[in-house]
Amino acid sequence: MTDPIRWGILGAANFALKHMAPAIHTAKGAKLAALATSSAEKADPFREFCPDLKVYESYDQLLADPDIDAVYIPLPNSLHVEWAKKVLNAGKHVLCEKPIAMKADEINELIALRDATGLLAAEAYMIVHHPQWQRVKELVAEGGIGELRHVNGLFTYDNSADPGNIRNKPGTGGGGIPDIGVYTFGSTRFVTGQEPQSVSAHVTWENGVDVKAEVNAQFNGFSFFSVLSMRMQPWQEMVFHGTKGVIRLSAPFNPLVFGEARIEHRRNDGSTVVETFPSANHYVLQVEAFCNSVRTGAPYAWTLENARGTQKMIDQVFAAAN
């Protein structure tokens, strides 16, 4: 039997506790082995489902553990590049939360280090591992909606009542565009394989972070429009509109939380085909894909080059808004 990939986590982030730690613990071929946190109390909830979890008081102590194969980073955005480089230099594979960098050029350093070490380094862009997105990519590629002419994306939530949230702090790389722009921008790029030719944007700022953005972009043959906000009623939706059909995803980014993963495919004859994916957990699928790539060398669905493309679009949005 092949030994599982042994994972460590840097920091007891709430997102790690709710989603990624359970996913690593559940995923086939993976074992949640260690957590680094200076707070013993923060480690307790992790130990409730992983009793044999090894807990380190510092990140460096975890990186020095020779039994750890891969490290997941859920730290604030501004720390991602620094610690991803440290993980790779420690000889371990790294899966880092999105956005993996604050500027596209920073990802070049990670690509060079990935290539020099031969280790797997990736952004935790989980949606590409979900079957609903793989199916949408397939449908568009095979002409299921004819020629794609427009993509519309919405992703909003309201954290105005939580001023201490890292997304509301400029010093930690906060803001709505880095947090959720990766989804509407990246999913469009994933499905079409294209990069924007031009970008324009209107951004609303509050206390040094973007809280609402309206983004227009022109790709080869189709237009793109997205609304992103941290100050609106929670909503998410993606629509791919072609010459012979329309595809709509009603829970594109947080299925099992916002709603059921569901593809509505309205065809040229007026009929609508609905496909649902009620049990797929993209966090678990992401970990399993990562472990498989580490073990077998199989291509990973979201490379650092993919992440750099989305970050470049984010950079373009900020440049256009300014």
Coordinates of C-alpha atoms in Angstrom, one line a residue:
M1 CA 0.0 0.0 0.0
T2 CA 1.3 3.5 -0.9
D3 CA 2.0 5.7 2.1
P4 CA -0.2 8.8 2.3
I5 CA 1.1 12.3 1.7
R6 CA 1.5 13.8 5.2
W7 CA 0.3 17.3 5.4
G8 CA 1.0 20.2 7.8
I9 CA -0.9 23.5 8.1
L10 CA 0.6 26.9 8.9
G11 CA -1.8 28.7 11.2
A12 CA -5.1 27.8 12.7
A13 CA -7.2 29.9 10.4
N14 CA -11.0 29.6 10.6
F15 CA -11.2 28.6 6.9
A16 CA -8.6 25.9 7.5
L17 CA -10.6 24.6 10.4
K18 CA -14.0 24.6 8.6
H19 CA -12.9 23.4 5.1
M20 CA -9.3 22.5 4.3
A21 CA -8.3 20.6 7.4
P22 CA -11.3 18.3 7.3
A23 CA -10.7 17.9 3.5
I24 CA -7.1 16.8 4.1
H25 CA -8.2 14.5 6.9
T26 CA -10.9 13.0 4.6
A27 CA -9.1 12.9 1.2
K28 CA -7.8 9.5 -0.1
G29 CA -4.1 9.3 -0.1
A30 CA -3.6 12.2 2.4
K31 CA -3.0 12.4 6.1
L32 CA -3.4 15.5 8.3
A33 CA -0.3 15.2 10.4
A34 CA 0.7 18.6 11.9
L35 CA -0.5 22.1 12.7
A36 CA 1.6 25.1 13.6
T37 CA 0.0 27.6 15.9
S38 CA 1.2 29.6 18.9
S39 CA -2.2 29.1 20.6
A40 CA -2.9 25.7 22.1
E41 CA -6.6 26.6 22.4
K42 CA -6.8 27.1 18.6
A43 CA -5.5 23.7 18.0
D44 CA -8.2 22.0 20.1
P45 CA -11.0 22.1 17.5
F46 CA -8.6 20.5 15.0
R47 CA -7.8 17.7 17.4
E48 CA -11.5 17.0 17.8
F49 CA -11.6 15.3 14.4
C50 CA -7.8 14.5 14.2
P51 CA -6.8 13.4 17.7
D52 CA -3.2 12.4 16.7
L53 CA -2.4 15.8 15.2
K54 CA 1.1 17.0 16.0
V55 CA 1.0 20.7 17.1
Y56 CA 4.0 23.0 16.7
E57 CA 4.4 26.4 18.3
S58 CA 6.0 28.0 15.3
Y59 CA 5.8 27.6 11.5
D60 CA 9.6 27.0 11.3
Q61 CA 9.3 24.0 13.6
L62 CA 6.7 22.4 11.4
L63 CA 8.9 23.1 8.3
A64 CA 11.8 21.3 10.0
D65 CA 9.7 18.1 10.5
P66 CA 11.2 15.5 8.1
D67 CA 7.9 13.5 8.2
I68 CA 5.9 16.3 6.6
D69 CA 5.6 16.0 2.8
A70 CA 3.3 18.9 1.9
V71 CA 2.2 22.1 3.5
Y72 CA -1.1 24.1 3.2
I73 CA -0.9 27.8 3.7
P74 CA -4.1 29.7 4.8
L75 CA -2.2 32.8 6.1
P76 CA -3.2 36.4 5.2
N77 CA -2.7 37.3 1.5
S78 CA 0.4 39.5 2.2
L79 CA 2.3 36.5 3.7
H80 CA 1.6 34.0 0.9
V81 CA 4.7 34.4 -1.3
E82 CA 7.1 34.6 1.7
W83 CA 5.9 31.4 3.3
A84 CA 5.4 29.5 0.0
K85 CA 9.1 30.1 -0.7
K86 CA 10.1 29.0 2.8
V87 CA 8.1 25.8 2.3
L88 CA 9.7 25.0 -1.0
N89 CA 13.2 25.8 0.4
A90 CA 12.4 23.3 3.2
G91 CA 11.9 20.6 0.6
K92 CA 8.2 20.3 0.9
H93 CA 5.3 20.6 -1.6
V94 CA 3.1 23.6 -1.1
L95 CA -0.6 24.4 -1.6
C96 CA -1.3 28.1 -0.9
E97 CA -4.5 29.9 -0.5
K98 CA -5.6 32.3 -3.2
P99 CA -4.5 34.8 -4.2
I100 CA -1.1 33.2 -4.0
A101 CA 0.6 36.6 -4.5
M102 CA -0.4 40.3 -4.5
K103 CA 1.2 41.0 -7.9
A104 CA 1.6 38.8 -10.9
D105 CA 5.4 39.3 -11.1
E106 CA 5.8 37.8 -7.6
I107 CA 4.6 34.5 -8.9
N108 CA 7.6 34.3 -11.3
E109 CA 9.8 33.8 -8.2
L110 CA 7.7 30.8 -7.1
I111 CA 7.7 29.3 -10.6
A112 CA 11.5 29.5 -10.7
L113 CA 11.8 27.9 -7.2
R114 CA 9.2 25.2 -8.2
D115 CA 11.3 24.3 -11.2
A116 CA 14.6 24.4 -9.3
T117 CA 13.3 22.1 -6.5
G118 CA 11.1 19.8 -8.6
L119 CA 8.4 20.2 -6.0
L120 CA 4.7 20.8 -6.6
A121 CA 3.6 24.4 -5.8
A122 CA 0.1 25.5 -6.5
E123 CA -2.6 28.0 -5.6
A124 CA -5.6 26.5 -3.8
Y125 CA -8.0 27.3 -6.6
M126 CA -10.4 24.5 -5.7
I127 CA -13.3 25.1 -8.2
V128 CA -11.3 23.7 -11.2
H129 CA -11.5 20.3 -9.4
H130 CA -15.3 20.4 -9.2
P131 CA -17.1 18.4 -11.8
Q132 CA -19.5 21.2 -12.5
W133 CA -16.7 23.4 -13.8
Q134 CA -15.1 20.5 -15.7
R135 CA -18.5 19.9 -17.4
V136 CA -19.0 23.6 -18.3
K137 CA -15.5 23.7 -19.8
E138 CA -16.4 20.6 -21.9
L139 CA -19.8 22.0 -23.0
V140 CA -18.3 25.3 -24.2
A141 CA -15.4 23.6 -26.0
E142 CA -17.7 21.2 -27.8
G143 CA -20.0 24.0 -29.0
G144 CA -22.9 23.4 -26.6
I145 CA -23.8 27.1 -26.7
G146 CA -22.5 27.9 -30.2
E147 CA -20.0 30.7 -30.3
L148 CA -19.5 32.3 -26.8
R149 CA -20.4 36.0 -26.9
H150 CA -20.6 37.1 -23.3
V151 CA -19.8 36.0 -19.7
N152 CA -21.5 37.5 -16.7
G153 CA -20.3 36.9 -13.2
L154 CA -21.6 37.9 -9.8
F155 CA -20.0 37.2 -6.4
T156 CA -21.1 39.3 -3.3
Y157 CA -21.2 39.0 0.4
D158 CA -21.4 41.4 3.4
N159 CA -18.7 41.6 6.0
S160 CA -19.3 45.2 7.0
A161 CA -20.2 44.2 10.6
D162 CA -16.7 42.6 11.0
P163 CA -14.1 45.5 10.7
G164 CA -11.4 43.2 12.2
N165 CA -11.7 40.8 9.3
I166 CA -8.4 40.6 7.4
R167 CA -10.4 41.3 4.2
N168 CA -11.2 44.7 5.6
K169 CA -7.5 45.5 6.3
P170 CA -5.2 46.9 3.7
G171 CA -2.1 45.8 5.5
T172 CA -2.9 42.1 5.2
G173 CA -3.7 42.3 1.5
G174 CA -7.5 42.7 2.0
G175 CA -10.2 43.7 -0.4
G176 CA -12.9 42.1 -2.4
I177 CA -11.0 41.8 -5.7
P178 CA -8.2 39.7 -4.3
D179 CA -10.6 37.6 -2.3
I180 CA -13.4 36.9 -4.8
G181 CA -12.2 38.4 -8.1
V182 CA -10.1 35.3 -8.5
Y183 CA -13.3 33.4 -8.9
T184 CA -15.2 35.3 -11.6
F185 CA -11.9 36.1 -13.5
G186 CA -10.3 32.7 -13.1
S187 CA -13.3 30.6 -13.9
T188 CA -13.8 32.6 -17.2
R189 CA -10.1 32.0 -18.1
F190 CA -10.4 28.3 -17.1
V191 CA -13.4 27.6 -19.2
T192 CA -12.3 29.5 -22.3
G193 CA -8.5 29.3 -22.1
Q194 CA -8.3 32.9 -23.0
E195 CA -6.7 36.1 -21.5
P196 CA -8.4 39.5 -21.6
Q197 CA -7.4 41.9 -24.3
S198 CA -8.6 45.0 -22.5
V199 CA -10.0 45.8 -19.0
S200 CA -11.9 48.6 -17.5
A201 CA -13.2 49.0 -14.0
H202 CA -15.0 51.1 -11.4
V203 CA -14.0 50.4 -7.9
T204 CA -15.5 51.7 -4.6
W205 CA -13.0 52.0 -1.7
E206 CA -13.5 52.0 2.1
N207 CA -10.8 52.4 4.6
G208 CA -8.1 51.5 2.1
V209 CA -9.7 48.3 0.7
D210 CA -11.9 47.8 -2.3
V211 CA -15.5 46.9 -1.2
K212 CA -17.3 47.0 -4.6
A213 CA -16.0 46.6 -8.2
E214 CA -17.7 46.6 -11.6
V215 CA -15.3 45.1 -14.1
N216 CA -15.6 45.0 -17.9
A217 CA -13.2 43.1 -20.1
Q218 CA -13.0 42.2 -23.7
F219 CA -11.7 38.8 -24.7
N220 CA -11.2 37.4 -28.2
G221 CA -14.8 37.0 -29.5
F222 CA -16.7 37.7 -26.2
S223 CA -17.3 40.3 -23.6
F224 CA -17.1 39.9 -19.8
F225 CA -18.8 41.8 -17.0
S226 CA -18.5 41.1 -13.3
V227 CA -19.8 42.6 -10.0
L228 CA -17.8 41.9 -6.9
S229 CA -18.7 43.2 -3.4
M230 CA -18.1 42.8 0.3
R231 CA -21.0 45.1 1.1
M232 CA -24.0 43.5 -0.6
Q233 CA -26.4 40.6 0.0
P234 CA -24.6 37.3 -0.5
W235 CA -25.0 36.1 -4.1
Q236 CA -23.1 34.2 -6.7
E237 CA -23.8 33.3 -10.3
M238 CA -22.0 32.7 -13.6
V239 CA -23.6 32.8 -17.0
F240 CA -22.0 31.9 -20.3
H241 CA -24.1 33.2 -23.2
G242 CA -23.5 32.0 -26.7
T243 CA -25.1 32.2 -30.1
K244 CA -27.0 28.9 -29.6
G245 CA -27.4 28.5 -25.9
V246 CA -26.8 29.7 -22.4
I247 CA -25.2 28.0 -19.4
R248 CA -25.9 29.2 -15.9
L249 CA -24.3 28.1 -12.7
S250 CA -26.3 28.9 -9.6
A251 CA -23.7 28.0 -7.0
P252 CA -20.5 28.3 -8.9
F253 CA -18.1 29.0 -6.1
N254 CA -19.5 27.7 -2.8
P255 CA -21.6 24.6 -3.5
L256 CA -22.7 22.8 -0.4
V257 CA -22.7 26.2 1.4
F258 CA -24.5 28.7 -0.9
G259 CA -26.5 26.0 -2.7
E260 CA -26.4 22.8 -4.7
A261 CA -23.9 22.7 -7.6
R262 CA -26.2 23.0 -10.6
I263 CA -25.7 23.6 -14.3
E264 CA -28.7 24.9 -16.3
H265 CA -28.1 24.6 -20.0
R266 CA -30.7 26.3 -22.2
R267 CA -30.4 25.1 -25.7
N268 CA -31.3 26.6 -29.1
D269 CA -34.5 24.6 -29.4
G270 CA -35.9 26.2 -26.2
S271 CA -35.3 23.1 -24.0
T272 CA -33.3 23.3 -20.7
V273 CA -31.0 20.5 -19.5
V274 CA -30.2 20.5 -15.8
E275 CA -27.2 18.7 -14.3
T276 CA -26.6 18.6 -10.5
F277 CA -23.7 17.5 -8.4
P278 CA -25.1 17.2 -4.9
S279 CA -22.3 15.5 -3.1
A280 CA -19.1 16.7 -4.8
N281 CA -16.7 18.4 -2.4
H282 CA -14.1 20.5 -4.3
Y283 CA -11.8 20.9 -1.3
V284 CA -11.5 17.1 -1.0
L285 CA -11.1 16.7 -4.7
Q286 CA -8.4 19.4 -4.7
V287 CA -6.4 17.6 -2.1
E288 CA -6.7 14.2 -3.8
A289 CA -5.6 15.7 -7.1
F290 CA -2.6 17.4 -5.4
C291 CA -1.6 14.1 -3.7
N292 CA -2.0 12.2 -7.0
S293 CA 0.3 14.7 -8.8
V294 CA 2.9 14.5 -6.1
R295 CA 2.8 10.8 -6.1
T296 CA 2.6 10.1 -9.9
G297 CA 3.8 13.3 -11.6
A298 CA 0.4 13.7 -13.3
P299 CA -0.4 17.2 -14.5
Y300 CA -2.1 19.4 -11.9
A301 CA -5.3 21.3 -13.1
W302 CA -4.3 24.7 -11.8
T303 CA -0.6 25.6 -12.3
L304 CA 1.3 28.6 -11.0
E305 CA 1.1 29.9 -14.6
N306 CA -2.7 29.7 -14.4
A307 CA -2.6 31.6 -11.1
R308 CA -0.3 34.2 -12.6
G309 CA -2.8 34.8 -15.4
T310 CA -5.6 35.6 -13.0
Q311 CA -3.4 37.8 -10.9
K312 CA -2.4 39.7 -14.0
M313 CA -6.1 40.4 -14.7
I314 CA -6.5 41.6 -11.0
D315 CA -3.5 43.8 -11.5
Q316 CA -5.1 45.2 -14.7
V317 CA -8.3 45.9 -12.9
F318 CA -6.6 47.9 -10.2
A319 CA -4.6 49.8 -12.8
A320 CA -7.7 50.6 -14.8
A321 CA -9.6 51.8 -11.7
N322 CA -6.7 54.1 -10.8

